[in-house]
């Protein structure tokens, strides 16, 4: 649980441009992970789910910042 709280605190400090860049990076990483999982199963397939949730958290924070403007 501590990891999620630290992640949320760290993304609150990011700017809108940094959030967009981080989202793009993570979406690319997600594509690579899913592709690698299709070819050969990953040792920890739950990492795909965790990455999807992190992307959702980033998008939520981005939306909050855009609406605050």
N, CA, C and O of each residue as an XYZ file, in Angstrom:
276
protein
N       0.819     -1.188      0.000
C       0.000      0.000      0.000
C       0.865      1.255      0.000
O       0.486      2.271     -0.583
N       1.997      1.193      0.635
C       2.888      2.339      0.723
C       3.387      2.754     -0.656
O       3.561      3.943     -0.922
N       3.618      1.782     -1.533
C       4.124      2.080     -2.864
C       3.114      2.923     -3.635
O       3.492      3.861     -4.338
N       1.826      2.589     -3.504
C       0.779      3.322     -4.208
C       0.685      4.751     -3.690
O       0.501      5.685     -4.471
N       0.809      4.924     -2.389
C       0.737      6.257     -1.800
C       1.917      7.107     -2.251
O       1.748      8.282     -2.577
N       3.117      6.518     -2.271
C       4.300      7.235     -2.748
C       4.146      7.618     -4.214
O       4.522      8.718     -4.617
N       3.594      6.706     -5.008
C       3.389      6.980     -6.434
C       2.427      8.153     -6.607
O       2.675      9.051     -7.412
N       1.336      8.143     -5.853
C       0.352      9.221     -5.967
C       0.940     10.565     -5.556
O       0.659     11.583     -6.188
N       1.746     10.577     -4.513
C       2.375     11.828     -4.075
C       3.360     12.329     -5.127
O       3.457     13.532     -5.366
N       4.086     11.412     -5.753
C       5.088     11.832     -6.736
C       4.434     12.379     -8.006
O       4.975     13.297     -8.624
N       3.286     11.838     -8.407
C       2.672     12.353     -9.632
C       1.940     13.666     -9.396
O       1.704     14.409    -10.348
N       1.577     13.970     -8.163
C       0.919     15.239     -7.878
C       1.872     16.413     -8.089
O       1.434     17.535     -8.344
N       3.165     16.153     -7.983
C       4.161     17.208     -8.136
C       4.534     17.459     -9.592
O       5.193     18.455     -9.890
N       4.125     16.575    -10.509
C       4.494     16.708    -11.917
C       3.650     17.776    -12.611
O       2.514     18.043    -12.221
N       4.232     18.380    -13.650
C       3.494     19.344    -14.456
C       2.675     18.601    -15.504
O       2.814     17.389    -15.666
N       1.824     19.331    -16.210
C       0.958     18.722    -17.224
C       1.798     18.100    -18.333
O       1.520     16.986    -18.776
N       2.829     18.819    -18.784
C       3.688     18.290    -19.849
C       4.420     17.029    -19.404
O       4.544     16.073    -20.169
N       4.902     17.031    -18.171
C       5.594     15.850    -17.655
C       4.642     14.662    -17.529
O       5.024     13.522    -17.794
N       3.405     14.936    -17.123
C       2.419     13.861    -17.017
C       2.138     13.257    -18.389
O       2.062     12.036    -18.526
N       1.983     14.102    -19.400
C       1.716     13.605    -20.759
C       2.874     12.752    -21.259
O       2.664     11.705    -21.870
N       4.092     13.202    -20.998
C       5.265     12.439    -21.423
C       5.337     11.101    -20.691
O       5.660     10.076    -21.290
N       5.038     11.117    -19.412
C       5.073      9.884    -18.615
C       4.007      8.899    -19.077
O       4.241      7.691    -19.107
N       2.834      9.420    -19.438
C       1.759      8.561    -19.943
C       2.180      7.898    -21.251
O       1.965      6.701    -21.441
N       2.775      8.669    -22.143
C       3.239      8.100    -23.415
C       4.287      7.017    -23.185
O       4.235      5.955    -23.805
N       5.238      7.286    -22.293
C       6.280      6.298    -21.982
C       5.672      5.006    -21.449
O       6.022      3.910    -21.885
N       4.760      5.157    -20.505
C       4.172      3.976    -19.872
C       3.276      3.196    -20.834
O       3.221      1.968    -20.767
N       2.567      3.902    -21.734
C       1.741      3.198    -22.711
C       2.616      2.400    -23.676
O       2.257      1.290    -24.070
N       3.757      2.961    -24.055
C       4.687      2.235    -24.921
C       5.240      1.012    -24.187
O       5.350     -0.069    -24.765
N       5.583      1.189    -22.920
C       6.077      0.067    -22.112
C       5.011     -1.013    -21.966
O       5.327     -2.203    -21.971
N       3.746     -0.604    -21.837
C       2.647     -1.560    -21.723
C       2.502     -2.367    -23.013
O       2.297     -3.580    -22.973
N       2.610     -1.688    -24.155
C       2.529     -2.400    -25.435
C       3.637     -3.434    -25.555
O       3.404     -4.563    -25.988
N       4.845     -3.038    -25.168
C       5.973     -3.964    -25.240
C       5.783     -5.151    -24.304
O       6.092     -6.287    -24.660
N       5.274     -4.882    -23.107
C       5.053     -5.959    -22.150
C       3.992     -6.940    -22.642
O       4.175     -8.153    -22.545
N       2.896     -6.426    -23.163
C       1.833     -7.319    -23.634
C       2.307     -8.129    -24.832
O       1.970     -9.305    -24.960
N       3.082     -7.509    -25.704
C       3.621     -8.231    -26.848
C       4.565     -9.336    -26.389
O       4.519    -10.455    -26.898
N       5.413     -9.015    -25.430
C       6.341    -10.019    -24.901
C       5.577    -11.143    -24.207
O       6.000    -12.299    -24.241
N       4.460    -10.807    -23.581
C       3.668    -11.820    -22.887
C       2.973    -12.758    -23.879
O       2.771    -13.936    -23.587
N       2.614    -12.235    -25.036
C       1.981    -13.077    -26.053
C       2.979    -14.089    -26.599
O       2.640    -15.254    -26.811
N       4.203    -13.642    -26.823
C       5.218    -14.526    -27.394
C       5.660    -15.580    -26.377
O       5.587    -16.779    -26.644
N       6.114    -15.126    -25.222
C       6.491    -16.044    -24.151
C       5.909    -15.503    -22.859
O       6.064    -14.316    -22.575
N       5.251    -16.325    -22.077
C       4.625    -15.843    -20.848
C       5.639    -15.179    -19.908
O       6.761    -15.653    -19.727
N       5.200    -14.074    -19.326
C       6.051    -13.357    -18.382
C       6.117    -14.111    -17.060
O       5.224    -14.887    -16.720
N       7.190    -13.865    -16.330
C       7.315    -14.469    -15.007
C       6.246    -13.933    -14.071
O       5.680    -14.669    -13.264
N       5.980    -12.640    -14.192
C       4.982    -12.007    -13.343
C       3.968    -11.267    -14.226
O       4.151    -10.079    -14.492
N       2.916    -11.931    -14.681
C       1.938    -11.264    -15.547
C       1.139    -10.180    -14.825
O       0.477     -9.368    -15.471
N       1.196    -10.161    -13.511
C       0.494     -9.115    -12.767
C       1.132     -7.742    -12.979
O       0.522     -6.720    -12.664
N       2.351     -7.712    -13.509
C       2.993     -6.431    -13.788
C       2.236     -5.674    -14.870
O       2.253     -4.443    -14.889
N       1.576     -6.390    -15.768
C       0.773     -5.743    -16.801
C      -0.396     -5.015    -16.146
O      -0.690     -3.870    -16.490
N      -1.056     -5.672    -15.212
C      -2.182     -5.051    -14.521
C      -1.731     -3.833    -13.723
O      -2.406     -2.804    -13.723
N      -0.604     -3.947    -13.052
C      -0.095     -2.836    -12.250
C       0.236     -1.638    -13.132
O      -0.031     -0.495    -12.759
N       0.811     -1.896    -14.292
C       1.160     -0.813    -15.202
C      -0.096     -0.138    -15.744
O      -0.136      1.086    -15.874
N      -1.120     -0.927    -16.061
C      -2.386     -0.353    -16.521
C      -2.997      0.560    -15.457
O      -3.521      1.630    -15.768
N      -2.922      0.125    -14.203
C      -3.461      0.932    -13.114
C      -2.652      2.214    -12.916
O      -3.219      3.266    -12.618
N      -1.331      2.131    -13.080
C      -0.495      3.323    -12.966
C      -0.837      4.323    -14.065
O      -0.888      5.528    -13.818
N      -1.070      3.827    -15.275
C      -1.450      4.709    -16.381
C      -2.777      5.381    -16.070
O      -2.943      6.571    -16.337
N      -3.714      4.645    -15.516
C      -5.009      5.223    -15.154
C      -4.843      6.305    -14.087
O      -5.501      7.344    -14.146
N      -3.970      6.064    -13.122
C      -3.717      7.080    -12.092
C      -3.113      8.338    -12.700
O      -3.482      9.452    -12.328
N      -2.180      8.160    -13.639
C      -1.573      9.306    -14.314
C      -2.615     10.094    -15.102
O      -2.623     11.325    -15.073
N      -3.486      9.384    -15.801
C      -4.524     10.063    -16.588
C      -5.510     10.791    -15.683
O      -5.991     11.868    -16.035
N      -5.813     10.223    -14.534
C      -6.710     10.880    -13.583
C      -6.090     12.170    -13.071
O      -6.762     13.197    -12.989
N      -4.818     12.118    -12.731
C      -4.130     13.310    -12.237
C      -4.044     14.373    -13.330
O      -4.191     15.563    -13.050
N      -3.809     13.956    -14.562
C      -3.758     14.891    -15.684
C      -5.109     15.580    -15.853
O      -5.166     16.792    -16.058
N      -6.175     14.827    -15.771
C      -7.521     15.389    -15.908
C      -7.814     16.389    -14.794
O      -8.408     17.439    -15.040
N      -7.398     16.065    -13.567
C      -7.588     16.977    -12.443
C      -6.880     18.316    -12.695
O      -7.440     19.386    -12.456
N      -5.645     18.230    -13.182
C      -4.860     19.441    -13.422
C      -5.440     20.258    -14.565
O      -5.431     21.488    -14.511
N      -5.948     19.587    -15.609
C      -6.545     20.307    -16.734
C      -7.837     20.990    -16.322
O      -8.117     22.098    -16.779
N      -8.623     20.361    -15.476
C      -9.873     20.962    -15.025
C      -9.635     22.095    -14.037
O     -10.470     22.989    -13.903
N      -8.512     22.062    -13.352
C      -8.196     23.095    -12.376
C      -7.802     24.420    -13.043
O      -7.861     25.479    -12.418
N      -7.405     24.347    -14.303
C      -6.975     25.577    -15.013
C      -8.101     26.526    -15.262
O      -7.894     27.591    -15.843
